[in-house]
Amino acid sequence: GRQHCSQMTSRAEAVFFINNCPNTKMDGDGDGDPCENDTDFEARVFISFVDKVLVKIGFTNAVYKHSNWRLVP
């Protein structure tokens, strides 16, 4: 199963995994706050959310340029 922050698409998903799955590697200090030392986690979660919104509004074939925040058809 998934064990690392890089495999999560949301904080809620990471919390679910640390609470329900053995041997996860997402909460090194055991405080219940996963991925707090993963500096790219919030950006990945945001990009995942934006990608889902783009699909819902019809940009299914677009390439999202994360570096300059523009849609490129």
Short mmCIF file of C-alpha atoms in Angstrom, two decimals:
data_model
loop_
_atom_site.label_atom_id
_atom_site.label_comp_id
_atom_site.label_asym_id
_atom_site.label_seq_id
_atom_site.Cartn_x
_atom_site.Cartn_y
_atom_site.Cartn_z
CA GLY A 1 0.00 0.00 0.00
CA ARG A 2 0.87 3.66 -0.09
CA GLN A 3 3.23 4.77 2.66
CA HIS A 4 4.79 8.08 1.59
CA CYS A 5 3.60 11.68 1.32
CA SER A 6 4.47 11.70 -2.38
CA GLN A 7 1.73 9.11 -2.90
CA MET A 8 -1.04 11.20 -1.27
CA THR A 9 -3.38 13.61 -3.01
CA SER A 10 -4.72 15.40 0.10
CA ARG A 11 -3.98 15.94 3.76
CA ALA A 12 -7.20 14.07 4.64
CA GLU A 13 -6.00 11.08 2.64
CA ALA A 14 -2.64 11.14 4.45
CA VAL A 15 -4.38 11.31 7.85
CA PHE A 16 -6.59 8.38 6.88
CA PHE A 17 -3.56 6.31 5.91
CA ILE A 18 -1.56 7.04 9.08
CA ASN A 19 -4.61 6.19 11.19
CA ASN A 20 -5.67 3.04 9.34
CA CYS A 21 -2.67 1.48 7.64
CA PRO A 22 0.44 -0.05 9.19
CA ASN A 23 4.00 0.94 8.33
CA THR A 24 3.32 4.37 6.83
CA LYS A 25 6.27 6.75 6.64
CA MET A 26 4.38 10.06 6.79
CA ASP A 27 4.44 11.08 10.45
CA GLY A 28 8.01 10.87 11.65
CA ASP A 29 7.39 12.50 15.02
CA GLY A 30 4.11 10.66 15.70
CA ASP A 31 2.08 13.80 16.40
CA GLY A 32 -0.73 12.89 13.97
CA ASP A 33 0.19 15.64 11.49
CA PRO A 34 1.41 13.85 8.36
CA CYS A 35 3.81 15.25 5.81
CA GLU A 36 4.69 18.31 7.89
CA ASN A 37 8.36 18.10 6.87
CA ASP A 38 7.61 17.53 3.18
CA THR A 39 8.00 21.04 1.75
CA ASP A 40 6.45 20.07 -1.60
CA PHE A 41 3.38 18.36 -0.11
CA GLU A 42 1.10 21.42 -0.02
CA ALA A 43 2.04 22.33 -3.59
CA ARG A 44 1.31 18.79 -4.81
CA VAL A 45 -2.06 18.82 -3.01
CA PHE A 46 -2.94 22.19 -4.56
CA ILE A 47 -1.90 21.11 -8.05
CA SER A 48 -3.91 17.89 -7.69
CA PHE A 49 -6.97 19.95 -6.71
CA VAL A 50 -6.50 22.34 -9.65
CA ASP A 51 -6.10 19.42 -12.04
CA LYS A 52 -9.41 17.94 -10.83
CA VAL A 53 -11.17 21.28 -11.28
CA LEU A 54 -9.77 21.65 -14.81
CA VAL A 55 -11.10 18.23 -15.77
CA LYS A 56 -14.53 19.15 -14.37
CA ILE A 57 -14.70 22.32 -16.44
CA GLY A 58 -13.60 20.60 -19.63
CA PHE A 59 -9.83 20.98 -19.88
CA THR A 60 -9.33 17.24 -20.21
CA ASN A 61 -6.67 17.55 -22.92
CA ALA A 62 -4.89 20.64 -21.60
CA VAL A 63 -1.40 20.67 -20.20
CA TYR A 64 -1.20 22.71 -17.04
CA LYS A 65 2.03 24.69 -16.87
CA HIS A 66 2.75 24.75 -13.13
CA SER A 67 5.82 26.94 -13.49
CA ASN A 68 3.95 29.97 -14.82
CA TRP A 69 0.33 29.07 -13.95
CA ARG A 70 -1.10 29.17 -17.47
CA LEU A 71 -3.20 26.70 -19.38
CA VAL A 72 -1.63 25.54 -22.61
CA PRO A 73 -4.02 23.71 -24.97
#
